[in-house]
Coordinates of C-alpha atoms and ligand atoms in Angstrom, one line a residue:
M81 CA -4.4 -106.0 12.2
S82 CA -0.7 -106.8 12.5
E83 CA 2.0 -105.8 10.1
E84 CA 2.0 -109.2 8.5
S85 CA -1.8 -109.6 8.3
G86 CA -2.1 -107.3 5.2
K87 CA -2.7 -103.6 4.7
N88 CA -6.1 -104.0 3.2
K89 CA -7.8 -105.8 6.1
P90 CA -9.9 -103.1 7.8
L91 CA -9.1 -102.1 11.4
E92 CA -11.8 -103.1 13.8
I93 CA -12.5 -100.9 16.8
D94 CA -14.3 -102.4 19.8
Y95 CA -15.6 -99.9 22.3
A96 CA -17.3 -102.5 24.5
P97 CA -16.0 -102.0 28.1
P98 CA -13.8 -105.0 29.3
A99 CA -15.5 -107.4 31.7
R100 CA -12.8 -107.0 34.4
S101 CA -11.8 -103.8 36.2
W102 CA -8.8 -101.9 34.8
M103 CA -6.6 -102.7 37.8
E104 CA -7.1 -106.4 37.3
S105 CA -6.3 -106.7 33.6
A106 CA -2.7 -107.2 32.5
V107 CA -1.1 -105.7 29.4
E108 CA -0.8 -107.8 26.3
F109 CA 2.2 -107.0 24.0
R110 CA 0.6 -107.7 20.7
K111 CA 2.7 -107.4 17.6
G112 CA 2.0 -104.2 15.7
T113 CA 1.0 -102.3 18.7
Y114 CA 4.2 -101.7 20.7
C115 CA 7.6 -100.2 20.0
Y116 CA 10.9 -102.2 20.1
P117 CA 13.2 -101.5 23.1
A118 CA 16.3 -99.4 22.6
A119 CA 19.4 -101.3 21.6
S120 CA 22.0 -101.3 24.4
K121 CA 24.6 -99.7 22.2
H122 CA 22.5 -96.5 22.1
E123 CA 21.9 -96.5 25.8
K124 CA 25.7 -97.0 26.4
Y125 CA 26.5 -94.2 24.0
L126 CA 24.2 -91.8 25.8
D127 CA 25.5 -93.0 29.2
L128 CA 22.0 -94.1 30.3
P129 CA 21.2 -96.6 33.1
N130 CA 21.0 -100.4 32.8
P131 CA 21.9 -100.9 29.1
R132 CA 21.0 -104.5 28.0
E133 CA 19.3 -106.5 25.3
W134 CA 15.7 -107.3 26.2
Q135 CA 12.2 -107.7 24.8
P136 CA 8.9 -106.5 26.2
T137 CA 7.3 -109.9 25.3
E138 CA 9.8 -111.8 27.5
G139 CA 8.9 -112.5 31.1
D140 CA 12.2 -111.2 32.5
W141 CA 12.9 -107.6 31.7
K142 CA 16.4 -107.8 33.3
L143 CA 15.6 -105.0 35.7
P144 CA 18.1 -103.9 38.3
E145 CA 17.6 -105.5 41.7
N146 CA 16.5 -102.4 43.5
W147 CA 14.2 -101.3 40.6
K148 CA 11.3 -100.5 42.9
E149 CA 13.3 -98.2 45.2
T150 CA 14.8 -96.5 42.1
V151 CA 11.4 -95.7 40.6
L152 CA 9.9 -94.5 43.9
K153 CA 12.9 -92.3 44.6
G154 CA 12.7 -90.9 41.0
M155 CA 9.0 -90.2 41.6
K156 CA 9.8 -88.4 44.9
D157 CA 12.5 -86.3 43.2
R158 CA 10.1 -85.3 40.4
L159 CA 7.2 -84.5 42.7
K160 CA 9.5 -82.0 44.4
R161 CA 11.0 -80.6 41.2
Y162 CA 7.9 -80.3 39.0
R163 CA 4.9 -78.6 40.7
S164 CA 2.8 -79.4 37.6
F165 CA 3.4 -83.1 38.2
Q166 CA 2.2 -83.1 41.8
L167 CA -0.7 -80.8 40.8
F168 CA -1.9 -83.0 37.9
L169 CA -1.7 -86.1 40.1
D170 CA -3.8 -84.4 42.8
I171 CA -6.5 -82.5 41.1
C172 CA -8.2 -84.9 38.6
V173 CA -11.8 -85.3 39.5
R174 CA -12.3 -88.1 37.0
C175 CA -15.0 -86.2 35.2
G176 CA -14.3 -88.0 32.0
A177 CA -14.3 -84.8 29.8
C178 CA -10.9 -86.0 28.3
A179 CA -11.9 -89.6 27.9
D180 CA -13.0 -89.6 24.2
K181 CA -10.5 -86.8 23.1
C182 CA -7.5 -89.0 22.6
H183 CA -6.9 -90.3 19.1
F184 CA -5.5 -93.5 20.5
F185 CA -8.7 -94.2 22.4
I186 CA -10.9 -93.3 19.4
G187 CA -8.8 -95.6 17.1
S188 CA -8.3 -98.5 19.5
G189 CA -11.3 -98.5 21.9
D190 CA -8.8 -99.5 24.7
P191 CA -10.0 -97.8 27.9
K192 CA -6.4 -97.5 29.1
N193 CA -5.9 -95.1 26.2
M194 CA -8.4 -92.7 27.7
P195 CA -6.2 -89.8 29.0
V196 CA -7.8 -90.1 32.4
L197 CA -7.0 -93.8 32.7
R198 CA -3.5 -93.4 31.2
S199 CA -2.7 -91.0 34.0
E200 CA -4.4 -93.3 36.5
L201 CA -1.8 -95.9 35.7
L202 CA 0.8 -93.7 37.4
R203 CA -1.5 -91.8 39.8
S204 CA -2.6 -95.1 41.5
V205 CA 1.1 -95.7 42.4
Y206 CA 1.5 -92.1 43.6
R207 CA -1.6 -92.6 45.8
K208 CA -0.2 -95.8 47.3
Y209 CA 3.2 -94.4 48.3
F210 CA 2.7 -90.7 48.6
T211 CA -0.8 -90.0 50.0
L212 CA -2.3 -90.8 53.4
S213 CA -5.6 -92.1 51.9
G214 CA -3.8 -94.4 49.6
K215 CA -1.5 -95.8 52.3
V216 CA -4.5 -96.4 54.6
L217 CA -7.3 -97.4 52.2
G218 CA -5.3 -99.0 49.4
K219 CA -7.4 -99.9 46.4
Y220 CA -10.5 -98.3 48.0
A221 CA -8.7 -95.0 47.5
G222 CA -7.6 -95.9 44.0
A223 CA -4.1 -96.9 45.1
R224 CA -2.1 -100.0 44.1
D225 CA 1.3 -101.4 44.6
L226 CA 4.2 -100.8 42.2
T227 CA 4.7 -104.3 40.6
E228 CA 6.4 -105.5 37.4
K229 CA 2.9 -105.9 36.0
V230 CA 2.3 -102.2 36.6
L231 CA 5.7 -101.3 35.1
K232 CA 4.9 -103.2 32.0
E233 CA 1.6 -101.3 31.6
W234 CA 3.5 -98.0 31.9
F235 CA 5.9 -99.0 29.1
Y236 CA 3.0 -100.1 26.8
Y237 CA 0.7 -97.1 27.4
F238 CA 3.3 -94.3 27.9
F239 CA 4.7 -95.3 24.5
Q240 CA 1.1 -95.2 23.2
C241 CA 0.8 -91.5 24.0
T242 CA 2.2 -89.1 21.4
E243 CA 2.4 -86.3 24.0
C244 CA 0.1 -84.3 21.7
R245 CA -1.8 -82.5 24.5
R246 CA -5.2 -82.6 22.8
C247 CA -6.7 -83.9 26.0
S248 CA -5.5 -80.9 28.0
V249 CA -7.6 -78.6 25.8
F250 CA -10.8 -80.2 27.0
C251 CA -9.9 -80.7 30.7
P252 CA -11.7 -78.2 32.9
Y253 CA -8.7 -78.2 35.2
G254 CA -6.1 -77.9 32.5
I255 CA -4.5 -81.2 33.4
D256 CA -1.9 -82.0 30.8
T257 CA -1.7 -85.8 30.5
C258 CA 1.3 -85.3 28.2
E259 CA 3.3 -84.2 31.2
I260 CA 2.3 -87.3 33.1
T261 CA 3.5 -89.4 30.1
M262 CA 6.8 -87.4 30.1
M263 CA 7.3 -88.3 33.8
G264 CA 6.3 -91.9 33.2
R265 CA 8.9 -92.1 30.5
E266 CA 11.5 -90.5 32.7
L267 CA 10.8 -93.1 35.4
L268 CA 11.1 -95.9 32.9
N269 CA 14.4 -94.6 31.8
L270 CA 15.8 -94.9 35.3
L271 CA 15.5 -98.7 34.7
G272 CA 16.7 -98.6 31.1
C273 CA 13.3 -99.2 29.6
N274 CA 13.4 -97.1 26.5
I275 CA 12.3 -97.5 22.9
N276 CA 14.8 -97.6 20.0
W277 CA 13.1 -95.0 17.8
V278 CA 13.7 -92.4 20.5
L279 CA 17.3 -93.4 21.5
E280 CA 18.8 -94.1 18.1
P281 CA 18.1 -90.7 16.7
A282 CA 19.2 -89.1 20.0
S283 CA 22.5 -91.0 19.9
N284 CA 22.9 -90.1 16.2
C285 CA 22.6 -86.5 17.3
Y286 CA 25.4 -86.9 19.7
R287 CA 27.7 -88.3 17.0
T288 CA 26.9 -86.1 14.1
G289 CA 24.6 -83.3 15.2
N290 CA 21.5 -84.7 13.6
H291 CA 18.9 -87.5 14.1
L292 CA 19.7 -89.2 10.8
G293 CA 23.4 -89.6 11.6
I294 CA 24.5 -87.6 8.5
P295 CA 28.1 -86.5 8.9
P296 CA 29.2 -83.0 7.8
N297 CA 30.7 -84.1 4.5
A298 CA 27.4 -85.9 3.5
F299 CA 25.5 -82.8 4.6
K300 CA 27.6 -80.7 2.3
S301 CA 27.0 -83.1 -0.6
T302 CA 23.3 -83.1 -0.1
V303 CA 23.3 -79.3 -0.1
D304 CA 25.3 -79.3 -3.4
F305 CA 22.8 -81.7 -4.9
A306 CA 19.9 -79.4 -3.9
V307 CA 21.7 -76.5 -5.5
D308 CA 21.9 -78.4 -8.8
E309 CA 18.3 -79.4 -8.6
V310 CA 17.1 -75.8 -8.0
K311 CA 19.2 -74.8 -11.0
D312 CA 17.6 -77.5 -13.2
I313 CA 14.1 -76.6 -12.2
T314 CA 14.4 -72.8 -12.2
G315 CA 17.6 -71.9 -14.0
V316 CA 18.6 -70.0 -10.8
Q317 CA 22.0 -70.5 -9.2
V318 CA 21.5 -70.3 -5.4
E319 CA 24.3 -69.9 -2.8
V320 CA 24.0 -72.0 0.3
P321 CA 26.5 -71.0 2.9
I322 CA 27.5 -73.5 5.6
N323 CA 29.4 -72.5 8.8
R324 CA 29.9 -69.0 7.6
K325 CA 31.1 -66.9 10.4
G326 CA 29.6 -63.4 10.7
A327 CA 26.3 -64.1 8.9
E328 CA 23.4 -62.2 10.2
I329 CA 21.1 -65.3 10.7
L330 CA 21.7 -68.9 11.6
F331 CA 19.1 -71.2 9.9
V332 CA 18.2 -74.5 11.6
S333 CA 15.9 -77.1 10.3
P334 CA 15.1 -80.7 11.0
S335 CA 17.6 -83.0 9.2
A336 CA 14.7 -84.8 7.5
D337 CA 14.3 -81.6 5.4
Y338 CA 17.5 -82.3 3.6
F339 CA 17.3 -86.1 3.5
G340 CA 13.7 -87.2 3.5
S341 CA 10.8 -87.1 1.1
P342 CA 8.5 -85.2 0.8
H343 CA 10.6 -82.9 3.1
W344 CA 13.2 -82.4 0.4
Y345 CA 10.8 -80.1 -1.6
T346 CA 10.4 -77.9 1.4
F347 CA 14.2 -77.7 1.6
L348 CA 14.3 -76.5 -2.1
G349 CA 11.6 -74.0 -1.2
Y350 CA 13.7 -72.5 1.6
L351 CA 16.7 -72.2 -0.7
L352 CA 14.7 -70.3 -3.3
L353 CA 13.1 -68.0 -0.8
F354 CA 16.4 -67.1 0.9
H355 CA 18.0 -66.5 -2.6
E356 CA 15.2 -64.3 -3.7
I357 CA 15.3 -62.0 -0.7
G358 CA 19.1 -62.0 -0.6
L359 CA 19.2 -63.3 3.0
D360 CA 22.5 -62.9 4.8
Y361 CA 22.4 -66.3 6.5
T362 CA 24.2 -69.6 7.2
W363 CA 23.5 -73.3 7.9
S364 CA 25.6 -75.1 10.5
S365 CA 27.0 -78.6 9.9
Y366 CA 26.9 -79.1 13.7
A367 CA 23.6 -77.6 14.6
S368 CA 22.3 -79.6 11.6
E369 CA 19.2 -80.7 13.5
G370 CA 16.4 -78.6 14.9
G371 CA 14.4 -81.5 16.1
N372 CA 15.0 -83.0 19.5
F373 CA 14.2 -86.7 20.2
G374 CA 15.7 -86.2 23.6
F375 CA 12.5 -84.5 24.5
F376 CA 10.7 -87.8 24.1
H377 CA 13.0 -89.3 26.7
S378 CA 13.7 -86.8 29.5
A379 CA 14.2 -83.1 30.2
E380 CA 17.9 -83.8 30.7
L381 CA 18.4 -85.4 27.3
A382 CA 16.3 -82.7 25.6
K383 CA 18.5 -80.0 27.2
R384 CA 21.7 -81.7 26.1
L385 CA 20.5 -82.0 22.5
N386 CA 19.1 -78.5 22.4
A387 CA 22.4 -76.9 23.6
K388 CA 24.0 -77.0 20.1
I389 CA 21.7 -74.4 18.7
Y390 CA 22.8 -71.5 20.9
S391 CA 26.3 -72.9 21.0
E392 CA 26.6 -72.7 17.1
A393 CA 24.9 -69.3 17.1
K394 CA 27.6 -68.0 19.4
R395 CA 30.5 -69.7 17.5
L396 CA 29.3 -68.3 14.2
G397 CA 28.6 -64.8 15.6
V398 CA 25.1 -64.5 14.1
K399 CA 22.6 -61.9 15.4
W400 CA 19.6 -64.2 15.6
I401 CA 18.2 -67.6 14.6
L402 CA 15.6 -68.6 12.1
G403 CA 14.0 -72.1 12.3
G404 CA 12.4 -74.4 9.7
E405 CA 9.3 -76.5 9.5
C406 CA 9.3 -78.8 12.5
G407 CA 6.8 -79.7 15.3
H408 CA 8.4 -80.8 18.5
M409 CA 11.5 -78.7 17.7
W410 CA 9.3 -75.7 18.2
R411 CA 7.8 -76.9 21.5
V412 CA 11.3 -77.2 22.9
I413 CA 12.4 -73.9 21.5
H414 CA 9.2 -72.0 22.5
Q415 CA 8.7 -73.5 26.0
Y416 CA 12.0 -74.8 27.2
M417 CA 15.1 -73.5 25.3
D418 CA 15.3 -70.2 27.2
T419 CA 15.5 -71.9 30.6
F420 CA 17.4 -75.0 29.4
N421 CA 20.3 -73.2 27.7
G422 CA 19.6 -69.5 27.8
P423 CA 19.5 -66.6 28.3
A424 CA 21.1 -66.0 24.9
D425 CA 22.2 -62.5 25.8
F426 CA 24.9 -62.7 23.1
L427 CA 22.1 -62.6 20.4
E428 CA 19.9 -59.6 19.3
A429 CA 16.1 -59.5 19.3
P430 CA 15.2 -60.7 15.8
V431 CA 14.4 -58.1 13.2
S432 CA 13.6 -59.0 9.6
P433 CA 16.4 -57.6 7.4
V434 CA 13.9 -57.2 4.6
T435 CA 10.8 -55.6 6.2
K436 CA 12.4 -54.3 9.4
T437 CA 9.6 -56.0 11.4
A438 CA 10.7 -56.6 15.0
F439 CA 9.6 -60.1 16.2
D440 CA 9.0 -58.9 19.7
H441 CA 7.5 -62.2 20.8
A442 CA 10.9 -63.8 20.1
R443 CA 13.0 -61.3 22.0
S444 CA 13.7 -63.9 24.7
T445 CA 14.5 -67.0 22.7
K446 CA 16.0 -65.0 19.7
M447 CA 14.5 -67.5 17.4
V448 CA 11.8 -67.0 14.7
H449 CA 9.7 -69.6 12.9
I450 CA 10.0 -69.6 9.2
C451 CA 6.2 -69.3 8.8
E452 CA 6.2 -66.1 10.8
F453 CA 9.1 -64.8 8.7
T454 CA 7.5 -65.6 5.4
A455 CA 4.1 -64.4 6.4
D456 CA 5.6 -61.0 7.3
L457 CA 7.4 -60.9 3.9
I458 CA 4.0 -61.5 2.2
K459 CA 2.1 -59.0 4.3
N460 CA 4.7 -56.4 3.4
N461 CA 4.4 -57.2 -0.4
R462 CA 8.0 -58.3 -0.6
L463 CA 7.3 -61.5 -2.6
K464 CA 5.7 -62.1 -6.0
F465 CA 3.8 -65.3 -6.5
D466 CA 2.3 -67.3 -9.4
P467 CA -0.3 -69.4 -7.5
G468 CA -1.2 -71.1 -10.7
R469 CA 1.9 -73.2 -10.4
N470 CA 0.2 -75.0 -7.5
A471 CA -3.0 -75.4 -9.5
K472 CA -2.8 -79.2 -9.4
W473 CA -3.3 -79.1 -5.7
K474 CA -6.5 -78.7 -3.7
V475 CA -4.9 -78.0 -0.4
T476 CA -5.9 -78.5 3.2
Y477 CA -3.7 -77.8 6.3
H478 CA -2.9 -80.1 9.2
D479 CA -2.0 -78.2 12.4
S480 CA 0.9 -80.0 13.9
C481 CA 0.2 -80.6 17.6
N482 CA 3.3 -79.0 19.0
I483 CA 3.1 -76.0 16.7
S484 CA -0.6 -75.3 17.3
R485 CA -1.0 -76.2 21.0
G486 CA 2.7 -75.8 22.0
M487 CA 3.3 -72.3 20.5
G488 CA 0.0 -71.0 19.2
L489 CA 1.1 -70.7 15.6
L490 CA -2.2 -71.0 13.9
E491 CA -2.8 -68.2 11.3
E492 CA 0.6 -67.7 9.6
P493 CA 0.7 -71.0 7.7
R494 CA -2.9 -70.4 6.5
F495 CA -2.1 -66.9 5.4
I496 CA 0.8 -68.2 3.4
L497 CA -1.2 -71.0 1.8
R498 CA -4.0 -68.7 0.8
N499 CA -1.4 -66.5 -1.0
V500 CA 0.4 -69.3 -2.8
C501 CA -2.4 -71.8 -3.7
P502 CA -5.5 -71.2 -5.8
E503 CA -7.6 -73.6 -3.7
F504 CA -7.4 -74.0 0.1
Y505 CA -10.0 -75.8 2.2
E506 CA -10.2 -76.2 6.0
M507 CA -11.0 -79.5 7.6
P508 CA -13.9 -79.5 10.2
E509 CA -13.5 -76.9 12.9
N510 CA -13.2 -79.5 15.8
T511 CA -10.2 -81.1 14.1
I512 CA -8.0 -78.1 13.5
R513 CA -6.2 -75.3 15.3
E514 CA -5.9 -76.0 19.1
R515 CA -8.2 -79.0 18.6
T516 CA -6.2 -80.6 15.9
F517 CA -5.8 -84.4 15.8
C518 CA -2.4 -85.9 16.1
C519 CA -0.8 -87.8 13.2
G520 CA -0.7 -90.7 15.6
S521 CA 3.1 -91.2 15.3
G522 CA 4.7 -88.3 17.1
S523 CA 7.0 -88.4 20.2
G524 CA 9.1 -91.2 18.8
L525 CA 6.3 -93.6 17.9
G526 CA 6.8 -93.3 14.1
S527 CA 8.5 -96.7 13.6
D528 CA 7.3 -99.6 11.5
E529 CA 6.8 -102.3 14.2
N530 CA 3.9 -100.5 15.8
M531 CA 2.1 -99.7 12.5
E532 CA -1.2 -101.0 13.6
M533 CA -1.3 -98.6 16.5
R534 CA -0.1 -95.7 14.3
L535 CA -3.0 -96.4 11.9
R536 CA -5.4 -96.6 14.7
G537 CA -4.1 -93.4 16.4
G538 CA -4.1 -91.5 13.1
F539 CA -7.6 -92.6 12.2
P540 CA -9.3 -89.3 13.5
R541 CA -6.9 -87.2 11.5
A542 CA -7.3 -89.2 8.4
N543 CA -11.1 -89.2 8.8
A544 CA -11.1 -85.4 8.7
V545 CA -8.9 -85.4 5.6
K546 CA -11.4 -87.9 4.0
Y547 CA -14.1 -85.4 4.6
V548 CA -12.4 -82.6 2.7
Q549 CA -11.4 -85.1 0.0
E550 CA -15.0 -86.1 -0.6
E551 CA -16.4 -82.6 -0.1
Y552 CA -13.9 -80.5 -2.1
G553 CA -11.6 -83.0 -3.9
V554 CA -8.6 -82.1 -1.7
N555 CA -5.5 -84.0 -2.8
L556 CA -2.7 -82.4 -0.7
L557 CA -2.3 -82.2 3.0
A558 CA 0.1 -79.4 3.8
C559 CA 1.9 -79.4 7.1
I560 CA 5.0 -77.9 8.8
C561 CA 6.4 -80.8 10.8
A562 CA 9.1 -83.2 9.8
I563 CA 7.5 -86.1 11.7
D564 CA 4.1 -85.4 10.0
K565 CA 5.8 -85.4 6.6
A566 CA 7.3 -88.8 7.4
T567 CA 4.3 -90.4 9.0
L568 CA 1.2 -89.0 7.3
P569 CA 1.9 -90.5 3.9
P570 CA 1.5 -94.2 5.0
L571 CA -1.5 -93.1 7.1
L572 CA -3.2 -91.4 4.2
E573 CA -2.3 -94.3 1.9
Y574 CA -4.2 -96.6 4.2
W575 CA -7.2 -94.4 5.1
V576 CA -7.5 -91.8 2.3
P577 CA -5.7 -92.9 -0.9
G578 CA -5.2 -90.1 -3.3
V579 CA -4.1 -87.4 -0.8
E580 CA -0.4 -86.5 -0.8
V581 CA 1.6 -84.7 1.9
G582 CA 3.7 -81.6 1.4
G583 CA 5.4 -78.7 3.2
V584 CA 4.2 -75.1 3.2
H585 CA 7.5 -73.9 1.9
E586 CA 7.4 -76.4 -0.9
L587 CA 4.2 -74.6 -2.1
V588 CA 6.0 -71.3 -1.5
G589 CA 8.9 -72.4 -3.6
N590 CA 6.6 -73.5 -6.4
A591 CA 4.7 -70.2 -6.6
L592 CA 7.6 -67.9 -5.9
V593 CA 8.5 -65.8 -8.9
V594 CA 12.3 -65.5 -8.6
K595 CA 14.3 -62.8 -10.4
G596 CA 16.1 -64.2 -13.4
E597 CA 14.4 -67.6 -13.4
K598 CA 13.6 -69.4 -16.6
E599 CA 10.0 -70.3 -17.5
R600 CA 9.2 -73.2 -15.1
T601 CA 7.8 -76.4 -16.7
T602 CA 7.7 -78.5 -13.5
N603 CA 7.0 -78.0 -9.8
L604 CA 9.7 -78.7 -7.2
R605 CA 8.8 -82.4 -7.4
G606 CA 9.7 -82.4 -11.0
E607 CA 6.1 -82.9 -12.1
P608 CA 4.9 -81.1 -15.2
L609 CA 2.9 -77.9 -14.5
D610 CA -0.6 -78.0 -15.8
S611 CA -0.5 -75.5 -18.7
S612 CA -4.2 -75.7 -19.1
V613 CA -4.6 -73.9 -15.7
S614 CA -3.9 -70.2 -16.1
P615 CA -2.3 -68.3 -13.2
S616 CA -5.0 -67.1 -10.9
A617 CA -5.5 -64.9 -7.9
P618 CA -5.7 -66.9 -4.6
E619 CA -9.1 -68.0 -3.7
T620 CA -10.0 -67.6 -0.1
V621 CA -12.4 -70.1 1.2
P622 CA -13.5 -70.9 4.7
Ligands
SF4_223 S1 -10.9 -83.9 32.0 FE1 -9.3 -83.4 33.5 S2 -10.3 -83.6 35.5 FE2 -11.6 -84.6 34.0 S3 -11.0 -86.8 34.0 FE3 -9.8 -85.8 32.4 S4 -7.9 -85.2 33.4 FE4 -9.4 -85.6 35.0
SF4_224 S1 -1.4 -86.2 25.2 FE1 -2.4 -86.8 23.3 S2 -1.9 -89.0 23.0 FE2 -1.4 -88.4 25.2 S3 -3.3 -89.0 26.3 FE3 -3.5 -86.8 25.7 S4 -4.6 -86.9 23.7 FE4 -3.8 -89.0 24.1

């Protein structure tokens, strides 16, 4: 199905193996399945190699003359620098345990979307130029030359991997195909072969501090607007400090929280929560983005975009950092920030000012996830809730890949949801927690031009949502990732109409009983509360 061919035409999935061997078949850039290349102005802005206008469907990709040497040299450098890269290329035994675990293979039936074969696209070139068996035996050892045809395959399939790492959970050797994709993308970047939906947000970040390109004055206006909206709904006047030096805590969230929908309601939820507990905190108009699209391009760009978080914490003189609902933001923070831009010795190990709980696990990064923070408040009985205000929702929870597999945050969001919602239902066990299915649009693939591939990749996630919709009447998919909040609504609209998407802190904000508030007649979306449903104790269901 292409974008033009109509949303209602069902996707067909053909699992029949192709007649020709994978090495012989060439990639086909079919509309609806690939991402547009980055505009040269963004590559120039970020000072990246070979900026130019080009199209994947054109025969001539306008590569630099020495492109082959550049890629092989880049591969050699990375083999030396990243031991995991060399290891993952060497140890795969092609057992196939990962083959049917990728949502893109399940949704497309394309064998090159099997993680093992996706890696083989690059591994075959590694064998040819960096192993004795590959040099001597060639294709009999699974080796092949680096050609333009191979390069085009890399572009197509490494931008059809959402770097979700589900395959790694099932690999008996722990091979992380995501890391091979990351290396593949880095090598493509050496030739200027990037996609626009990665580089435009990254260059926006350079100009304004956030992916959406919102300048500081517009950021302030949107905050003012939110303050008015909170007042209308709850009667409570919240204070939202920006760039306040000497605050105890710097709060950083993805920019979509204060500009996108349904993210906006999560934003209102944060403001109410911070008001209720009297948090001494500040936003920053420069570190106005927690997300990091540089991570989908290269370690170097990820590091450059991440630097502003510690830099602003230092400038503002805060003690520690609290972070909002985002997915890949947390993979970068949890696994890379400390070595990218730390150690942040000028900060203190985080301690909740309300409960005095020490977040020991964050003593290195000095940054705590909002779900950890809120779960701790609830556990210590510091918040009062009226879950009946969420009675219109039968809720299930989507574990965002980077949060669940990247940082192991599994129970806190569930603990919160069980306290603020009357009805909460889990999707099947093999589709949640570490084995969660990706939204199908992460790692910069959430654009419109590749919608068919997004719907295919998101099919396993949507299928599990459909199960709880049919079984329990679920009508809200809660999540804690800005990309999920943007990309799951069209996915569910296609596969599971009738299920909406919302943030965990939207539901917190709905249920939170705030001192001095007026009687609420609407939820944070402005929808009337169902007065026929009386407030009830949370119902814990498996
Ligand atoms: S499960 Fe691991 S070892 Fe087996 S084919 Fe996949 S990547 Fe290779
Ligand atoms: S990281 Fe995710 S998208 Fe990439 S190959 Fe593995 S399962 Fe597929």
